[in-house]
CSV table of C-alpha atoms and ligand atoms in Angstrom, one decimal:
chain,number,residue,atom,x,y,z
A,1,MET,CA,-4.5,-6.4,30.8
A,2,GLY,CA,-4.7,-10.2,31.2
A,3,LYS,CA,-2.6,-12.8,29.5
A,4,ILE,CA,-3.0,-13.1,25.8
A,5,ARG,CA,-4.3,-16.6,24.8
A,6,ARG,CA,-6.3,-16.1,21.7
A,7,ILE,CA,-5.8,-13.6,18.9
A,8,GLY,CA,-7.5,-12.5,15.7
A,9,VAL,CA,-6.1,-11.4,12.4
A,10,LEU,CA,-7.7,-9.5,9.5
A,11,THR,CA,-6.9,-7.7,6.3
A,12,SER,CA,-8.8,-4.4,5.5
A,13,GLY,CA,-8.9,-1.7,2.9
A,14,GLY,CA,-7.2,-2.2,-0.4
A,15,ASP,CA,-5.5,-5.6,-0.9
A,16,ALA,CA,-1.8,-5.7,-1.5
A,17,PRO,CA,0.6,-8.6,-2.5
A,18,GLY,CA,2.3,-10.0,0.6
A,19,MET,CA,-0.8,-9.8,2.8
A,20,ASN,CA,-0.9,-13.6,2.8
A,21,ALA,CA,2.7,-13.8,3.8
A,22,ALA,CA,1.8,-11.6,6.8
A,23,ILE,CA,-1.2,-13.7,7.7
A,24,ARG,CA,1.0,-16.8,7.6
A,25,ALA,CA,3.6,-15.1,9.8
A,26,VAL,CA,1.1,-13.9,12.4
A,27,THR,CA,-0.6,-17.4,12.5
A,28,ARG,CA,2.6,-19.4,12.9
A,29,THR,CA,4.3,-17.1,15.3
A,30,ALA,CA,1.1,-17.1,17.5
A,31,ILE,CA,0.9,-20.9,17.4
A,32,TYR,CA,4.6,-21.2,18.2
A,33,ASN,CA,3.8,-19.1,21.3
A,34,GLN,CA,0.9,-21.5,22.3
A,35,LEU,CA,-1.8,-18.9,21.2
A,36,GLU,CA,-4.9,-19.8,19.3
A,37,VAL,CA,-5.5,-17.8,16.2
A,38,PHE,CA,-8.8,-16.8,14.5
A,39,GLY,CA,-8.9,-15.4,10.9
A,40,ILE,CA,-11.5,-12.7,10.6
A,41,ARG,CA,-12.9,-12.6,7.1
A,42,HIS,CA,-13.7,-9.4,5.1
A,43,GLY,CA,-11.9,-6.9,7.4
A,44,TYR,CA,-13.9,-5.0,10.0
A,45,ARG,CA,-17.2,-6.3,8.5
A,46,GLY,CA,-16.2,-9.8,9.6
A,47,LEU,CA,-15.7,-8.4,13.2
A,48,ILE,CA,-19.3,-7.1,13.1
A,49,GLU,CA,-20.8,-10.2,11.4
A,50,ARG,CA,-18.8,-12.8,13.5
A,51,ASN,CA,-17.1,-14.1,10.4
A,52,PHE,CA,-14.4,-15.9,12.4
A,53,LYS,CA,-12.6,-19.1,11.6
A,54,GLN,CA,-9.8,-20.8,13.6
A,55,LEU,CA,-6.5,-21.0,11.8
A,56,LYS,CA,-4.1,-23.8,12.3
A,57,ALA,CA,-0.5,-24.0,11.1
A,58,HIS,CA,-1.6,-25.9,8.0
A,59,SER,CA,-4.4,-23.4,7.3
A,60,VAL,CA,-1.7,-21.0,6.0
A,61,SER,CA,0.3,-23.6,4.0
A,62,ASP,CA,1.0,-22.6,0.4
A,63,ILE,CA,-0.1,-19.0,0.6
A,64,LEU,CA,3.3,-17.2,1.2
A,65,GLN,CA,3.7,-16.8,-2.6
A,66,ARG,CA,0.2,-15.8,-3.5
A,67,GLY,CA,-1.2,-12.3,-4.1
A,68,GLY,CA,-4.6,-11.2,-2.7
A,69,THR,CA,-5.6,-12.2,0.8
A,70,ILE,CA,-7.1,-15.5,1.9
A,71,LEU,CA,-9.1,-13.6,4.5
A,72,LYS,CA,-10.6,-11.3,1.9
A,73,THR,CA,-10.7,-7.6,2.5
A,74,ALA,CA,-13.5,-5.0,2.6
A,75,ARG,CA,-14.4,-1.5,3.4
A,76,CYS,CA,-16.9,-1.3,6.2
A,77,GLU,CA,-18.9,1.9,6.9
A,78,GLU,CA,-20.5,0.4,10.0
A,79,PHE,CA,-17.2,0.1,11.9
A,80,LYS,CA,-17.1,4.0,11.7
A,81,THR,CA,-20.1,4.1,14.0
A,82,PRO,CA,-20.0,3.6,17.8
A,83,GLU,CA,-22.7,1.0,17.5
A,84,GLY,CA,-20.7,-1.0,14.9
A,85,ARG,CA,-17.6,-1.0,17.1
A,86,LYS,CA,-19.6,-2.0,20.1
A,87,THR,CA,-20.9,-5.1,18.2
A,88,ALA,CA,-17.3,-5.8,17.1
A,89,TYR,CA,-16.2,-5.6,20.8
A,90,ASP,CA,-19.0,-7.9,22.0
A,91,ASN,CA,-18.2,-10.4,19.3
A,92,LEU,CA,-14.5,-10.4,20.2
A,93,LYS,CA,-15.3,-10.9,23.9
A,94,ASP,CA,-17.7,-13.6,23.1
A,95,PHE,CA,-15.0,-15.5,21.2
A,96,GLY,CA,-12.5,-14.9,23.9
A,97,ILE,CA,-10.2,-13.0,21.6
A,98,ASP,CA,-7.6,-11.0,23.6
A,99,GLY,CA,-5.8,-9.1,20.8
A,100,VAL,CA,-6.2,-8.4,17.1
A,101,VAL,CA,-3.6,-7.9,14.3
A,102,VAL,CA,-5.0,-5.6,11.5
A,103,ILE,CA,-3.2,-5.5,8.1
A,104,GLY,CA,-4.1,-2.5,6.1
A,105,GLY,CA,-3.5,1.2,5.4
A,106,ASP,CA,-4.4,4.6,7.0
A,107,GLY,CA,-8.1,4.0,7.2
A,108,THR,CA,-7.6,0.6,8.9
A,109,PHE,CA,-5.3,2.2,11.5
A,110,THR,CA,-7.7,5.0,12.1
A,111,GLY,CA,-10.5,2.5,12.9
A,112,ALA,CA,-8.1,0.5,15.1
A,113,ARG,CA,-7.0,3.7,17.0
A,114,ILE,CA,-10.6,4.7,17.7
A,115,PHE,CA,-11.5,1.2,18.8
A,116,ASN,CA,-8.6,1.2,21.2
A,117,GLU,CA,-9.7,4.5,22.7
A,118,GLU,CA,-13.0,2.9,23.5
A,119,TYR,CA,-12.2,-0.7,24.4
A,120,ASP,CA,-9.4,-2.6,26.1
A,121,ILE,CA,-8.7,-5.3,23.5
A,122,PRO,CA,-5.3,-4.3,22.0
A,123,PHE,CA,-5.0,-3.8,18.2
A,124,ILE,CA,-1.6,-4.0,16.5
A,125,GLY,CA,-1.2,-2.8,12.8
A,126,ILE,CA,0.9,-4.1,10.0
A,127,PRO,CA,1.2,-1.6,7.1
A,128,GLY,CA,-0.2,-3.3,4.0
A,129,THR,CA,-0.8,-1.0,1.0
A,130,ILE,CA,0.8,-0.8,-2.4
A,131,ASP,CA,1.1,3.0,-2.1
A,132,ASN,CA,3.9,3.0,0.5
A,133,ASP,CA,2.3,6.2,2.0
A,134,ILE,CA,2.3,5.3,5.7
A,135,TYR,CA,4.4,7.5,8.0
A,136,GLY,CA,6.8,5.6,10.3
A,137,THR,CA,7.8,2.8,8.0
A,138,ASP,CA,10.2,2.8,5.1
A,139,TYR,CA,8.2,0.2,3.3
A,140,THR,CA,4.6,-1.1,3.3
A,141,ILE,CA,3.8,-4.6,2.3
A,142,GLY,CA,2.8,-4.8,-1.4
A,143,TYR,CA,4.7,-1.7,-2.5
A,144,ASP,CA,7.8,-3.5,-3.9
A,145,THR,CA,5.7,-5.9,-5.8
A,146,ALA,CA,3.5,-3.2,-7.3
A,147,LEU,CA,6.6,-1.2,-8.3
A,148,ASN,CA,8.1,-4.2,-10.0
A,149,THR,CA,4.9,-4.9,-11.9
A,150,VAL,CA,4.9,-1.3,-13.1
A,151,VAL,CA,8.6,-1.5,-14.1
A,152,GLU,CA,8.0,-4.6,-16.2
A,153,ALA,CA,4.9,-3.2,-17.9
A,154,VAL,CA,6.6,0.1,-18.7
A,155,ASP,CA,9.6,-1.7,-20.2
A,156,LYS,CA,7.2,-3.4,-22.6
A,157,ILE,CA,5.6,-0.1,-23.5
A,158,ARG,CA,9.0,1.4,-24.1
A,159,ASP,CA,9.7,-1.2,-26.7
A,160,THR,CA,6.6,-0.3,-28.7
A,161,ALA,CA,7.1,3.4,-28.0
A,162,SER,CA,10.6,3.3,-29.5
A,163,ALA,CA,9.4,1.4,-32.5
A,164,HIS,CA,6.9,4.1,-33.5
A,165,ASN,CA,8.6,7.2,-32.0
A,166,ARG,CA,5.6,7.6,-29.7
A,167,LEU,CA,4.9,9.7,-26.7
A,168,PHE,CA,3.3,7.6,-24.0
A,169,PHE,CA,1.5,8.9,-20.9
A,170,ILE,CA,1.3,6.0,-18.4
A,171,GLU,CA,-0.9,6.3,-15.3
A,172,VAL,CA,0.1,4.4,-12.2
A,173,MET,CA,-1.6,4.0,-8.8
A,174,GLY,CA,-1.0,6.5,-6.0
A,175,ALA,CA,-4.1,8.5,-5.1
A,176,ASP,CA,-2.3,10.8,-2.6
A,177,ALA,CA,1.3,9.6,-3.0
A,178,GLY,CA,3.8,9.5,-5.8
A,179,PHE,CA,6.0,6.7,-4.5
A,180,ILE,CA,5.2,4.2,-7.3
A,181,ALA,CA,5.4,6.9,-9.9
A,182,LEU,CA,8.7,8.3,-8.8
A,183,TYR,CA,10.5,5.0,-8.3
A,184,SER,CA,9.2,3.5,-11.5
A,185,GLY,CA,10.0,6.7,-13.3
A,186,ILE,CA,13.6,6.3,-12.2
A,187,ALA,CA,13.8,2.6,-12.8
A,188,ASN,CA,12.2,3.0,-16.3
A,189,GLY,CA,14.2,6.1,-17.3
A,190,ALA,CA,11.0,8.1,-17.8
A,191,GLU,CA,11.4,11.4,-19.5
A,192,ALA,CA,9.1,13.0,-16.9
A,193,ILE,CA,7.3,12.0,-13.7
A,194,LEU,CA,4.2,13.8,-12.4
A,195,ILE,CA,3.3,13.2,-8.8
A,196,PRO,CA,0.7,14.8,-6.4
A,197,GLU,CA,3.4,16.1,-4.1
A,198,ILE,CA,4.7,18.6,-6.6
A,199,PRO,CA,2.2,21.2,-7.9
A,200,ASP,CA,2.2,22.8,-11.4
A,201,GLN,CA,4.3,20.3,-13.3
A,202,VAL,CA,2.6,20.5,-16.7
A,203,LYS,CA,4.4,23.8,-17.6
A,204,ASN,CA,7.8,22.2,-17.2
A,205,LEU,CA,6.6,19.1,-18.9
A,206,LYS,CA,6.1,21.0,-22.2
A,207,LYS,CA,9.6,22.3,-21.9
A,208,THR,CA,11.0,18.9,-21.2
A,209,LEU,CA,9.2,17.4,-24.2
A,210,GLU,CA,10.3,20.2,-26.6
A,211,GLU,CA,13.9,19.7,-25.6
A,212,GLY,CA,13.6,15.9,-26.0
A,213,PHE,CA,12.1,16.3,-29.4
A,214,LYS,CA,14.9,18.7,-30.4
A,215,ARG,CA,17.4,16.0,-29.4
A,216,LYS,CA,15.4,13.5,-31.5
A,217,LYS,CA,14.6,11.1,-28.7
A,218,SER,CA,13.1,8.0,-30.2
A,219,SER,CA,10.4,7.7,-27.5
A,220,ASN,CA,9.1,9.6,-24.5
A,221,ILE,CA,7.5,8.0,-21.5
A,222,ILE,CA,5.7,10.2,-19.0
A,223,ILE,CA,4.7,8.6,-15.8
A,224,VAL,CA,1.6,10.1,-14.1
A,225,ALA,CA,0.5,9.2,-10.6
A,226,GLU,CA,-3.3,8.8,-10.5
A,227,GLY,CA,-3.7,11.5,-7.8
A,228,GLU,CA,-1.8,14.1,-9.8
A,229,ASP,CA,-3.4,17.4,-9.1
A,230,GLU,CA,-3.5,18.5,-12.8
A,231,GLY,CA,-5.4,15.4,-13.8
A,232,GLY,CA,-4.9,11.7,-14.7
A,233,ALA,CA,-2.9,10.6,-17.8
A,234,PHE,CA,-5.7,11.2,-20.2
A,235,GLU,CA,-6.2,14.8,-19.0
A,236,ILE,CA,-2.5,15.6,-19.0
A,237,ALA,CA,-2.1,14.2,-22.5
A,238,GLU,CA,-5.1,16.4,-23.6
A,239,LYS,CA,-3.4,19.4,-22.1
A,240,VAL,CA,-0.1,19.0,-24.1
A,241,LYS,CA,-1.7,17.5,-27.3
A,242,SER,CA,-2.1,20.8,-29.2
A,243,ASP,CA,1.5,21.8,-28.7
A,244,PHE,CA,2.8,18.5,-30.1
A,245,GLU,CA,0.5,17.8,-33.1
A,246,ASN,CA,3.2,16.1,-35.1
A,247,TYR,CA,3.7,13.4,-32.5
A,248,SER,CA,1.7,10.4,-32.0
A,249,ILE,CA,0.5,10.3,-28.4
A,250,ARG,CA,-0.8,7.3,-26.6
A,251,VAL,CA,-2.2,6.8,-23.1
A,252,THR,CA,-2.1,3.7,-20.9
A,253,VAL,CA,-3.7,3.3,-17.5
A,254,LEU,CA,-2.0,0.3,-15.8
A,255,GLY,CA,-4.9,-0.1,-13.3
A,256,HIS,CA,-5.4,-3.2,-11.2
A,257,ILE,CA,-2.6,-5.3,-12.5
A,258,GLN,CA,-0.6,-3.3,-10.0
A,259,ARG,CA,-2.5,-4.9,-7.1
A,260,GLY,CA,-2.1,-8.5,-8.1
A,261,GLY,CA,0.6,-11.1,-8.6
A,262,SER,CA,3.0,-13.1,-6.5
A,263,PRO,CA,4.8,-10.9,-3.9
A,264,THR,CA,8.5,-10.2,-4.5
A,265,ALA,CA,11.1,-11.6,-2.2
A,266,SER,CA,11.4,-8.3,-0.5
A,267,ASP,CA,7.7,-8.1,0.3
A,268,ARG,CA,7.7,-11.7,1.5
A,269,VAL,CA,10.5,-11.1,3.9
A,270,ASN,CA,9.1,-7.8,5.2
A,271,ALA,CA,5.7,-9.3,5.6
A,272,SER,CA,7.2,-12.2,7.5
A,273,ARG,CA,9.2,-10.0,9.8
A,274,LEU,CA,6.3,-7.6,10.5
A,275,GLY,CA,3.9,-10.5,11.1
A,276,TYR,CA,6.3,-12.0,13.6
A,277,ALA,CA,6.8,-8.6,15.2
A,278,ALA,CA,3.1,-7.9,15.5
A,279,VAL,CA,2.5,-11.0,17.6
A,280,GLU,CA,5.6,-10.2,19.8
A,281,ALA,CA,4.1,-6.7,20.3
A,282,LEU,CA,0.8,-8.2,21.5
A,283,LEU,CA,2.7,-10.6,23.9
A,284,ASP,CA,4.7,-7.6,25.2
A,285,GLY,CA,1.4,-5.8,26.1
A,286,GLN,CA,1.5,-3.2,23.4
A,287,THR,CA,-1.6,-1.7,22.1
A,288,SER,CA,-2.6,0.9,19.4
A,289,VAL,CA,0.7,0.7,17.6
A,290,MET,CA,1.8,-0.2,14.1
A,291,VAL,CA,4.9,-2.4,13.5
A,292,GLY,CA,7.1,-0.8,10.9
A,293,LEU,CA,10.5,-1.0,9.3
A,294,GLN,CA,13.0,1.9,9.7
A,295,HIS,CA,16.6,1.4,8.4
A,296,ASN,CA,15.9,-2.3,8.2
A,297,GLU,CA,15.0,-2.5,11.9
A,298,ILE,CA,11.6,-3.3,13.4
A,299,VAL,CA,10.0,-0.3,15.1
A,300,LEU,CA,6.7,0.4,16.9
A,301,VAL,CA,4.9,3.5,15.9
A,302,PRO,CA,1.7,4.7,17.7
A,303,PHE,CA,-1.3,4.6,15.3
A,304,ARG,CA,-1.8,8.3,16.2
A,305,LYS,CA,1.5,9.2,14.6
A,306,ALA,CA,1.3,6.8,11.7
A,307,ILE,CA,-2.1,8.3,10.7
A,308,LYS,CA,-1.5,12.0,11.3
A,309,GLN,CA,2.0,12.6,9.9
A,310,HIS,CA,2.6,12.8,6.2
A,311,LYS,CA,5.3,10.6,4.6
A,312,ASP,CA,7.0,12.7,2.0
A,313,VAL,CA,8.8,11.4,-1.1
A,314,ASP,CA,12.5,12.2,-1.4
A,315,ARG,CA,12.3,15.3,-3.7
A,316,ASN,CA,16.0,14.9,-4.6
A,317,LEU,CA,15.1,11.8,-6.5
A,318,LEU,CA,13.0,13.9,-8.9
A,319,GLU,CA,16.0,16.0,-9.7
A,320,ILE,CA,18.1,12.9,-10.2
A,321,ALA,CA,15.4,11.5,-12.5
A,322,ASP,CA,15.5,14.8,-14.6
A,323,ILE,CA,19.3,14.7,-14.9
A,324,LEU,CA,19.4,11.1,-15.9
A,325,SER,CA,16.7,11.4,-18.6
A,326,LEU,CA,18.6,14.0,-20.6
B,401,ATP,P1,-5.8,1.6,1.5
B,401,ATP,O1,-4.7,2.6,1.8
B,401,ATP,O2,-5.3,0.5,0.7
B,401,ATP,O3,-7.0,2.4,0.9
B,401,ATP,P2,-7.0,1.7,4.0
B,401,ATP,O4,-6.9,0.9,5.3
B,401,ATP,O5,-6.6,3.2,4.2
B,401,ATP,O6,-6.3,1.0,2.9
B,401,ATP,P3,-9.8,2.5,4.0
B,401,ATP,O7,-10.9,2.1,3.1
B,401,ATP,O8,-9.5,3.9,4.1
B,401,ATP,O9,-8.6,1.6,3.6
B,401,ATP,O10,-10.2,2.0,5.5
B,401,ATP,C1,-10.5,0.6,5.7
B,401,ATP,C2,-11.5,0.5,6.7
B,401,ATP,O11,-11.1,1.0,7.9
B,401,ATP,C3,-12.8,1.2,6.4
B,401,ATP,O12,-13.7,0.6,5.5
B,401,ATP,C4,-13.5,1.3,7.8
B,401,ATP,O13,-14.1,0.1,8.1
B,401,ATP,C5,-12.2,1.5,8.7
B,401,ATP,N1,-12.1,3.0,8.9
B,401,ATP,C6,-11.6,3.9,8.2
B,401,ATP,N2,-11.7,5.1,8.7
B,401,ATP,C7,-12.3,4.9,9.9
B,401,ATP,C8,-12.8,5.8,10.9
B,401,ATP,N3,-12.6,7.1,10.9
B,401,ATP,N4,-13.4,5.2,12.0
B,401,ATP,C9,-13.6,3.9,12.1
B,401,ATP,N5,-13.2,3.0,11.1
B,401,ATP,C10,-12.6,3.5,10.1
């Protein structure tokens, strides 16, 4: 592999707060190392459509604190085809781009891994997704911000729930993973937390609610991850409604507020460290790896591992949550 002189950076899949901080870190670390940087807009679609624009140090001014992504993001079916990836490769060659940093989740890394099996332009990944569901890193960019958004929203719902003695079912994001649900559940003192990793929780939920009502709890908050196998918050509420007819039940789906907003300090620092590490990895000749954080140290994890292995939640935390919500 030749010397790296020019790199690309893109964001792909779902957006997450802190992606801009990562773009800034990649751009400025590259420029510091005398590399040229091209921003690729709209994820892999931009690679195929040659949507490239050179980034200078000032191009990434005043974005560190902003949610969303200045490069826009997209889902791109064409990149899943050999023809799409060939066009992407030809475009990268044409622009003289010697390496690419991709910021995204599982799907983004799958695309990068396949591309690197076919072509010799190295791709390095930065984990950016609010779900925190990527194996090989303790944190993904955006998770801390989303979690704090949920905690703030649920605090507000708790106020009104207590005022009316209500039972609230609150649905949070997490299609396959319960990290946001579990951690917000603990941080908000939820009476129960339903996550996709644990099957059959509704039976226990009824018991928990009965006990809570006997103890005259003034409000009950049940956090439901959207990927919960027994249904979303509306379905779960429907399942228990007939057993608790005397109680006023409400359902809130927090939805897309969880994706937006200014990144927390923790997401900004992680994004900055990971962005820096991604460029260092390219300069070191690495390819097909994700930069991650384990025990607060930067690590390199092959895409193959990051994609294949499942990151599990700490199940002890559910037990702690149960005990503390007595
Ligand atoms: P999030 O976790 O936020 O959903 P993600 O990166 O997993 O983010 P996806 O929509 O799954 O989001 O993937 C992003 C893009 O990665 C896809 O639109 C596609 O362009 C590319 N991609 C995903 N899977 C593959 C694949 N098997 N082959 C090639 N490219 C892929």
